[in-house]
Amino acid sequence: MRLFLDTADIEEIREINRWGVLRGVTTNPTLVAKEVDDPERVWKEILTEVDGDVSLETTDPEAGAMYEQGKRLAEMGANAVVKVPMTPDGLDAGKRLTDDGIRVNVTLVFSPAQAILAAEIGAYIVSPFLGRIDDAAADGMHALRQICEIYQMQGYQTNVLAASLRHPMHVVDAALAGADIATMPYEVFAKLVKHPLTDVGLQKFASDWEGLQEKLKEGA
Ligand code: E4P
């Protein structure tokens, strides 16, 4: 399962990139708005920093304008993936973009039925939003499992990207469900690396090593 960072913050991207595990980035209008900067500059910096897919989201709701915007976004970098929403216009624009050979990520997906539509337009990625499904008192992980199962049964090539992940167990369960990609905020990435026994073990190794140095000094 490829690990993506869900952010438009270049410092967060640089930090996770340093770990050698970052395979891509997803952005959305909310995340880009947080940077309070020219979106084109923000996207370009991310596309250059990341050696992997970077999803850039369209904002025009009308199919024709969305298609034109999607073409411009795709031209920003060879690693750009164009996000379109799960709406009739999004499907229309998304199909035209995939027909042009542009890689499309269908976003704001909340059900297996919507995921079937995304696969049928030949999307490169489908993004079910697990956390937001949970927020609506439904089972996001169940929806993800169903999507993965349907895609396997039907032989769909669209990559399943588990999105809106809120904690490390979302990431683990998404991997068990067979998701191709998991995208998560920086805070969740930071939690993945942490374990209290790692900290305890590290402290013990450090104090034992220190003790050895003292003993060697005393003996000298
Ligand atoms: C994915 O592409 C989305 O940007 C993201 O995962 C949304 O997550 P949220 O529900 O935490 O905003």
PDB file of C-alpha atoms and ligand atoms in Angstrom:
ATOM      1  CA  MET A   1       0.000   0.000   0.000  1.00  0.00           C
ATOM      2  CA  ARG A   2       1.458   3.357  -1.042  1.00  0.00           C
ATOM      3  CA  LEU A   3       1.483   6.060   1.643  1.00  0.00           C
ATOM      4  CA  PHE A   4       0.442   9.601   0.658  1.00  0.00           C
ATOM      5  CA  LEU A   5       0.383  12.786   2.694  1.00  0.00           C
ATOM      6  CA  ASP A   6      -2.870  14.771   2.685  1.00  0.00           C
ATOM      7  CA  THR A   7      -1.592  18.347   2.858  1.00  0.00           C
ATOM      8  CA  ALA A   8      -0.488  21.424   0.928  1.00  0.00           C
ATOM      9  CA  ASP A   9       2.104  22.361   3.577  1.00  0.00           C
ATOM     10  CA  ILE A  10       5.568  22.043   2.001  1.00  0.00           C
ATOM     11  CA  GLU A  11       7.346  21.733   5.369  1.00  0.00           C
ATOM     12  CA  GLU A  12       5.184  18.736   6.322  1.00  0.00           C
ATOM     13  CA  ILE A  13       5.933  17.190   2.923  1.00  0.00           C
ATOM     14  CA  ARG A  14       9.702  17.747   3.330  1.00  0.00           C
ATOM     15  CA  GLU A  15       9.667  16.124   6.788  1.00  0.00           C
ATOM     16  CA  ILE A  16       7.863  12.930   5.698  1.00  0.00           C
ATOM     17  CA  ASN A  17       9.890  12.811   2.462  1.00  0.00           C
ATOM     18  CA  ARG A  18      13.012  12.604   4.653  1.00  0.00           C
ATOM     19  CA  TRP A  19      11.731   9.275   6.051  1.00  0.00           C
ATOM     20  CA  GLY A  20      11.922   7.696   2.588  1.00  0.00           C
ATOM     21  CA  VAL A  21       8.314   6.464   2.675  1.00  0.00           C
ATOM     22  CA  LEU A  22       6.396   9.208   0.891  1.00  0.00           C
ATOM     23  CA  ARG A  23       4.921   7.976  -2.403  1.00  0.00           C
ATOM     24  CA  GLY A  24       2.568  10.866  -3.145  1.00  0.00           C
ATOM     25  CA  VAL A  25       0.492  13.800  -1.952  1.00  0.00           C
ATOM     26  CA  THR A  26      -3.204  14.631  -2.094  1.00  0.00           C
ATOM     27  CA  THR A  27      -4.439  18.206  -1.891  1.00  0.00           C
ATOM     28  CA  ASN A  28      -7.914  19.675  -1.888  1.00  0.00           C
ATOM     29  CA  PRO A  29      -9.253  23.266  -1.997  1.00  0.00           C
ATOM     30  CA  THR A  30      -9.501  23.421   1.822  1.00  0.00           C
ATOM     31  CA  LEU A  31      -5.873  22.340   2.286  1.00  0.00           C
ATOM     32  CA  VAL A  32      -4.595  24.757  -0.388  1.00  0.00           C
ATOM     33  CA  ALA A  33      -6.652  27.611   1.132  1.00  0.00           C
ATOM     34  CA  LYS A  34      -4.864  27.058   4.477  1.00  0.00           C
ATOM     35  CA  GLU A  35      -1.565  28.111   2.816  1.00  0.00           C
ATOM     36  CA  VAL A  36      -2.967  31.591   1.966  1.00  0.00           C
ATOM     37  CA  ASP A  37      -0.712  31.771  -1.107  1.00  0.00           C
ATOM     38  CA  ASP A  38      -1.039  31.630  -4.889  1.00  0.00           C
ATOM     39  CA  PRO A  39      -2.403  28.090  -5.554  1.00  0.00           C
ATOM     40  CA  GLU A  40      -0.269  27.679  -8.701  1.00  0.00           C
ATOM     41  CA  ARG A  41       2.899  28.413  -6.721  1.00  0.00           C
ATOM     42  CA  VAL A  42       1.831  25.994  -3.951  1.00  0.00           C
ATOM     43  CA  TRP A  43       1.017  23.182  -6.421  1.00  0.00           C
ATOM     44  CA  LYS A  44       4.255  23.685  -8.416  1.00  0.00           C
ATOM     45  CA  GLU A  45       6.409  23.522  -5.279  1.00  0.00           C
ATOM     46  CA  ILE A  46       4.710  20.269  -4.212  1.00  0.00           C
ATOM     47  CA  LEU A  47       4.996  18.737  -7.706  1.00  0.00           C
ATOM     48  CA  THR A  48       8.735  19.453  -7.669  1.00  0.00           C
ATOM     49  CA  GLU A  49       9.313  18.214  -4.112  1.00  0.00           C
ATOM     50  CA  VAL A  50       7.463  14.905  -4.459  1.00  0.00           C
ATOM     51  CA  ASP A  51       8.705  11.955  -6.477  1.00  0.00           C
ATOM     52  CA  GLY A  52       5.227  10.463  -6.907  1.00  0.00           C
ATOM     53  CA  ASP A  53       1.612  11.293  -7.694  1.00  0.00           C
ATOM     54  CA  VAL A  54       0.282  14.678  -6.602  1.00  0.00           C
ATOM     55  CA  SER A  55      -3.489  15.153  -6.771  1.00  0.00           C
ATOM     56  CA  LEU A  56      -4.626  18.691  -7.691  1.00  0.00           C
ATOM     57  CA  GLU A  57      -8.351  19.377  -7.423  1.00  0.00           C
ATOM     58  CA  THR A  58     -10.585  21.139  -9.924  1.00  0.00           C
ATOM     59  CA  THR A  59     -12.931  23.780  -8.500  1.00  0.00           C
ATOM     60  CA  ASP A  60     -15.248  24.648 -11.386  1.00  0.00           C
ATOM     61  CA  PRO A  61     -18.577  22.801 -10.959  1.00  0.00           C
ATOM     62  CA  GLU A  62     -19.552  22.809 -14.661  1.00  0.00           C
ATOM     63  CA  ALA A  63     -18.290  19.924 -16.817  1.00  0.00           C
ATOM     64  CA  GLY A  64     -16.835  21.933 -19.716  1.00  0.00           C
ATOM     65  CA  ALA A  65     -15.007  24.406 -17.475  1.00  0.00           C
ATOM     66  CA  MET A  66     -13.897  21.581 -15.172  1.00  0.00           C
ATOM     67  CA  TYR A  67     -12.448  19.716 -18.154  1.00  0.00           C
ATOM     68  CA  GLU A  68     -10.487  22.793 -19.287  1.00  0.00           C
ATOM     69  CA  GLN A  69      -9.260  23.392 -15.726  1.00  0.00           C
ATOM     70  CA  GLY A  70      -8.293  19.714 -15.439  1.00  0.00           C
ATOM     71  CA  LYS A  71      -6.218  19.926 -18.630  1.00  0.00           C
ATOM     72  CA  ARG A  72      -4.368  22.971 -17.256  1.00  0.00           C
ATOM     73  CA  LEU A  73      -3.709  21.199 -13.941  1.00  0.00           C
ATOM     74  CA  ALA A  74      -2.381  18.113 -15.732  1.00  0.00           C
ATOM     75  CA  GLU A  75       0.079  20.299 -17.660  1.00  0.00           C
ATOM     76  CA  MET A  76       1.643  21.514 -14.400  1.00  0.00           C
ATOM     77  CA  GLY A  77       3.762  18.372 -14.013  1.00  0.00           C
ATOM     78  CA  ALA A  78       4.224  14.805 -15.226  1.00  0.00           C
ATOM     79  CA  ASN A  79       3.272  13.598 -11.722  1.00  0.00           C
ATOM     80  CA  ALA A  80       0.029  15.634 -11.575  1.00  0.00           C
ATOM     81  CA  VAL A  81      -3.233  13.714 -11.090  1.00  0.00           C
ATOM     82  CA  VAL A  82      -6.466  15.658 -11.637  1.00  0.00           C
ATOM     83  CA  LYS A  83      -9.171  15.427  -8.994  1.00  0.00           C
ATOM     84  CA  VAL A  84     -12.811  15.692 -10.026  1.00  0.00           C
ATOM     85  CA  PRO A  85     -15.779  15.390  -7.656  1.00  0.00           C
ATOM     86  CA  MET A  86     -18.307  12.544  -7.708  1.00  0.00           C
ATOM     87  CA  THR A  87     -21.027  14.518  -9.479  1.00  0.00           C
ATOM     88  CA  PRO A  88     -22.592  14.117 -12.948  1.00  0.00           C
ATOM     89  CA  ASP A  89     -20.405  17.012 -14.158  1.00  0.00           C
ATOM     90  CA  GLY A  90     -17.378  15.504 -12.443  1.00  0.00           C
ATOM     91  CA  LEU A  91     -17.966  12.178 -14.203  1.00  0.00           C
ATOM     92  CA  ASP A  92     -18.484  13.955 -17.544  1.00  0.00           C
ATOM     93  CA  ALA A  93     -15.262  15.988 -17.199  1.00  0.00           C
ATOM     94  CA  GLY A  94     -13.414  13.013 -15.694  1.00  0.00           C
ATOM     95  CA  LYS A  95     -14.323  10.756 -18.632  1.00  0.00           C
ATOM     96  CA  ARG A  96     -13.137  13.371 -21.126  1.00  0.00           C
ATOM     97  CA  LEU A  97      -9.872  13.762 -19.206  1.00  0.00           C
ATOM     98  CA  THR A  98      -9.259   9.990 -19.020  1.00  0.00           C
ATOM     99  CA  ASP A  99     -10.026   9.750 -22.768  1.00  0.00           C
ATOM    100  CA  ASP A 100      -7.234  12.334 -23.264  1.00  0.00           C
ATOM    101  CA  GLY A 101      -4.880  10.074 -21.305  1.00  0.00           C
ATOM    102  CA  ILE A 102      -4.909  12.284 -18.201  1.00  0.00           C
ATOM    103  CA  ARG A 103      -4.863  10.483 -14.854  1.00  0.00           C
ATOM    104  CA  VAL A 104      -7.998  11.263 -12.842  1.00  0.00           C
ATOM    105  CA  ASN A 105      -8.761  10.912  -9.132  1.00  0.00           C
ATOM    106  CA  VAL A 106     -12.511  10.837  -8.401  1.00  0.00           C
ATOM    107  CA  THR A 107     -12.953  12.415  -4.996  1.00  0.00           C
ATOM    108  CA  LEU A 108     -15.763  12.841  -2.440  1.00  0.00           C
ATOM    109  CA  VAL A 109     -16.748   9.180  -2.798  1.00  0.00           C
ATOM    110  CA  PHE A 110     -18.841   7.786   0.043  1.00  0.00           C
ATOM    111  CA  SER A 111     -20.375   4.566  -1.296  1.00  0.00           C
ATOM    112  CA  PRO A 112     -19.524   1.446  -3.315  1.00  0.00           C
ATOM    113  CA  ALA A 113     -22.122   2.533  -5.917  1.00  0.00           C
ATOM    114  CA  GLN A 114     -20.201   5.771  -6.491  1.00  0.00           C
ATOM    115  CA  ALA A 115     -16.928   3.813  -6.643  1.00  0.00           C
ATOM    116  CA  ILE A 116     -18.348   1.655  -9.472  1.00  0.00           C
ATOM    117  CA  LEU A 117     -19.091   4.841 -11.459  1.00  0.00           C
ATOM    118  CA  ALA A 118     -15.521   6.084 -10.908  1.00  0.00           C
ATOM    119  CA  ALA A 119     -14.096   2.794 -12.200  1.00  0.00           C
ATOM    120  CA  GLU A 120     -16.429   2.833 -15.208  1.00  0.00           C
ATOM    121  CA  ILE A 121     -15.042   6.183 -16.449  1.00  0.00           C
ATOM    122  CA  GLY A 122     -11.552   4.659 -16.243  1.00  0.00           C
ATOM    123  CA  ALA A 123     -10.372   6.757 -13.292  1.00  0.00           C
ATOM    124  CA  TYR A 124      -6.791   6.205 -12.167  1.00  0.00           C
ATOM    125  CA  ILE A 125      -7.794   6.663  -8.513  1.00  0.00           C
ATOM    126  CA  VAL A 126     -11.024   6.520  -6.514  1.00  0.00           C
ATOM    127  CA  SER A 127     -11.037   8.266  -3.123  1.00  0.00           C
ATOM    128  CA  PRO A 128     -13.533   6.968  -0.542  1.00  0.00           C
ATOM    129  CA  PHE A 129     -13.577   9.296   2.514  1.00  0.00           C
ATOM    130  CA  LEU A 130     -13.573   6.880   5.463  1.00  0.00           C
ATOM    131  CA  GLY A 131     -13.455   9.342   8.358  1.00  0.00           C
ATOM    132  CA  ARG A 132     -16.302  11.443   6.997  1.00  0.00           C
ATOM    133  CA  ILE A 133     -18.440   8.289   6.550  1.00  0.00           C
ATOM    134  CA  ASP A 134     -17.751   7.478  10.212  1.00  0.00           C
ATOM    135  CA  ASP A 135     -18.721  11.077  11.084  1.00  0.00           C
ATOM    136  CA  ALA A 136     -22.147  10.393   9.540  1.00  0.00           C
ATOM    137  CA  ALA A 137     -22.590   7.434  11.930  1.00  0.00           C
ATOM    138  CA  ALA A 138     -21.903   4.843   9.213  1.00  0.00           C
ATOM    139  CA  ASP A 139     -19.000   2.400   8.766  1.00  0.00           C
ATOM    140  CA  GLY A 140     -16.288   3.844   6.521  1.00  0.00           C
ATOM    141  CA  MET A 141     -14.090   0.743   6.721  1.00  0.00           C
ATOM    142  CA  HIS A 142     -17.000  -1.474   5.659  1.00  0.00           C
ATOM    143  CA  ALA A 143     -17.506   0.709   2.573  1.00  0.00           C
ATOM    144  CA  LEU A 144     -13.774   0.477   1.778  1.00  0.00           C
ATOM    145  CA  ARG A 145     -13.798  -3.332   2.106  1.00  0.00           C
ATOM    146  CA  GLN A 146     -16.786  -3.552  -0.248  1.00  0.00           C
ATOM    147  CA  ILE A 147     -15.106  -1.273  -2.811  1.00  0.00           C
ATOM    148  CA  CYS A 148     -11.892  -3.347  -2.737  1.00  0.00           C
ATOM    149  CA  GLU A 149     -13.892  -6.573  -3.090  1.00  0.00           C
ATOM    150  CA  ILE A 150     -15.997  -5.268  -5.987  1.00  0.00           C
ATOM    151  CA  TYR A 151     -12.919  -3.944  -7.817  1.00  0.00           C
ATOM    152  CA  GLN A 152     -11.189  -7.300  -7.448  1.00  0.00           C
ATOM    153  CA  MET A 153     -14.250  -9.291  -8.573  1.00  0.00           C
ATOM    154  CA  GLN A 154     -14.837  -7.024 -11.558  1.00  0.00           C
ATOM    155  CA  GLY A 155     -11.180  -6.667 -12.534  1.00  0.00           C
ATOM    156  CA  TYR A 156     -11.280  -2.857 -12.307  1.00  0.00           C
ATOM    157  CA  GLN A 157      -7.810  -1.299 -12.627  1.00  0.00           C
ATOM    158  CA  THR A 158      -8.688   1.913 -10.729  1.00  0.00           C
ATOM    159  CA  ASN A 159      -6.520   2.359  -7.623  1.00  0.00           C
ATOM    160  CA  VAL A 160      -8.445   2.498  -4.347  1.00  0.00           C
ATOM    161  CA  LEU A 161      -7.153   5.380  -2.212  1.00  0.00           C
ATOM    162  CA  ALA A 162      -8.367   5.293   1.402  1.00  0.00           C
ATOM    163  CA  ALA A 163      -8.902   8.969   2.288  1.00  0.00           C
ATOM    164  CA  SER A 164     -10.015  10.985   5.297  1.00  0.00           C
ATOM    165  CA  LEU A 165      -8.001   8.732   7.629  1.00  0.00           C
ATOM    166  CA  ARG A 166      -7.976   9.916  11.245  1.00  0.00           C
ATOM    167  CA  HIS A 167      -5.714   7.516  13.193  1.00  0.00           C
ATOM    168  CA  PRO A 168      -3.129   4.718  12.736  1.00  0.00           C
ATOM    169  CA  MET A 169      -5.693   1.882  12.926  1.00  0.00           C
ATOM    170  CA  HIS A 170      -7.482   3.400   9.928  1.00  0.00           C
ATOM    171  CA  VAL A 171      -4.192   2.951   8.044  1.00  0.00           C
ATOM    172  CA  VAL A 172      -3.671  -0.639   9.244  1.00  0.00           C
ATOM    173  CA  ASP A 173      -7.267  -1.641   8.467  1.00  0.00           C
ATOM    174  CA  ALA A 174      -7.096   0.031   5.047  1.00  0.00           C
ATOM    175  CA  ALA A 175      -4.003  -2.084   4.267  1.00  0.00           C
ATOM    176  CA  LEU A 176      -5.820  -5.237   5.436  1.00  0.00           C
ATOM    177  CA  ALA A 177      -8.819  -4.328   3.254  1.00  0.00           C
ATOM    178  CA  GLY A 178      -6.504  -4.231   0.235  1.00  0.00           C
ATOM    179  CA  ALA A 179      -6.415  -0.485  -0.464  1.00  0.00           C
ATOM    180  CA  ASP A 180      -3.753   0.463  -3.024  1.00  0.00           C
ATOM    181  CA  ILE A 181      -3.026   3.833  -1.402  1.00  0.00           C
ATOM    182  CA  ALA A 182      -3.691   5.489   1.968  1.00  0.00           C
ATOM    183  CA  THR A 183      -3.578   9.265   2.327  1.00  0.00           C
ATOM    184  CA  MET A 184      -3.376  10.861   5.741  1.00  0.00           C
ATOM    185  CA  PRO A 185      -2.633  14.162   7.457  1.00  0.00           C
ATOM    186  CA  TYR A 186       0.817  14.826   8.937  1.00  0.00           C
ATOM    187  CA  GLU A 187      -0.466  14.106  12.476  1.00  0.00           C
ATOM    188  CA  VAL A 188      -1.448  10.549  11.519  1.00  0.00           C
ATOM    189  CA  PHE A 189       1.917   9.955   9.809  1.00  0.00           C
ATOM    190  CA  ALA A 190       3.645  11.170  12.985  1.00  0.00           C
ATOM    191  CA  LYS A 191       1.605   8.691  15.052  1.00  0.00           C
ATOM    192  CA  LEU A 192       2.496   5.764  12.747  1.00  0.00           C
ATOM    193  CA  VAL A 193       6.160   5.965  13.728  1.00  0.00           C
ATOM    194  CA  LYS A 194       5.493   6.207  17.466  1.00  0.00           C
ATOM    195  CA  HIS A 195       5.286   3.384  20.024  1.00  0.00           C
ATOM    196  CA  PRO A 196       5.809   3.808  23.797  1.00  0.00           C
ATOM    197  CA  LEU A 197       7.986   0.661  23.928  1.00  0.00           C
ATOM    198  CA  THR A 198      10.287   2.137  21.269  1.00  0.00           C
ATOM    199  CA  ASP A 199      10.802   5.191  23.523  1.00  0.00           C
ATOM    200  CA  VAL A 200      11.344   3.024  26.627  1.00  0.00           C
ATOM    201  CA  GLY A 201      13.751   0.742  24.745  1.00  0.00           C
ATOM    202  CA  LEU A 202      15.701   3.690  23.381  1.00  0.00           C
ATOM    203  CA  GLN A 203      16.081   5.243  26.852  1.00  0.00           C
ATOM    204  CA  LYS A 204      17.323   1.927  28.286  1.00  0.00           C
ATOM    205  CA  PHE A 205      19.874   1.463  25.476  1.00  0.00           C
ATOM    206  CA  ALA A 206      21.101   5.046  25.956  1.00  0.00           C
ATOM    207  CA  SER A 207      21.489   4.731  29.755  1.00  0.00           C
ATOM    208  CA  ASP A 208      23.223   1.312  29.494  1.00  0.00           C
ATOM    209  CA  TRP A 209      25.611   2.741  26.908  1.00  0.00           C
ATOM    210  CA  GLU A 210      26.280   5.733  29.157  1.00  0.00           C
ATOM    211  CA  GLY A 211      26.929   3.328  32.060  1.00  0.00           C
ATOM    212  CA  LEU A 212      29.479   1.432  30.007  1.00  0.00           C
ATOM    213  CA  GLN A 213      31.326   4.647  29.151  1.00  0.00           C
ATOM    214  CA  GLU A 214      31.488   5.554  32.886  1.00  0.00           C
ATOM    215  CA  LYS A 215      32.824   2.116  33.792  1.00  0.00           C
ATOM    216  CA  LEU A 216      35.456   2.254  31.059  1.00  0.00           C
ATOM    217  CA  LYS A 217      36.527   5.711  32.285  1.00  0.00           C
ATOM    218  CA  GLU A 218      36.768   4.466  35.895  1.00  0.00           C
ATOM    219  CA  GLY A 219      38.855   1.472  34.748  1.00  0.00           C
ATOM    220  CA  ALA A 220      41.264   3.623  32.713  1.00  0.00           C
TER     221      ALA A 220
HETATM  222  C1  E4P B   1      -8.411  13.224   0.162  1.00  0.00           C
HETATM  223  O1  E4P B   1      -7.962  13.369  -0.937  1.00  0.00           O
HETATM  224  C2  E4P B   1      -8.958  14.322   0.969  1.00  0.00           C
HETATM  225  O2  E4P B   1      -8.178  15.483   0.755  1.00  0.00           O
HETATM  226  C3  E4P B   1      -8.936  14.064   2.440  1.00  0.00           C
HETATM  227  O3  E4P B   1      -8.511  12.768   2.772  1.00  0.00           O
HETATM  228  C4  E4P B   1     -10.103  14.603   3.188  1.00  0.00           C
HETATM  229  O4  E4P B   1      -9.925  14.319   4.555  1.00  0.00           O
HETATM  230  P1  E4P B   1     -10.719  15.058   5.727  1.00  0.00           P
HETATM  231  O5  E4P B   1     -12.040  14.389   5.885  1.00  0.00           O
HETATM  232  O6  E4P B   1      -9.844  14.845   6.936  1.00  0.00           O
HETATM  233  O7  E4P B   1     -10.832  16.505   5.339  1.00  0.00           O
END
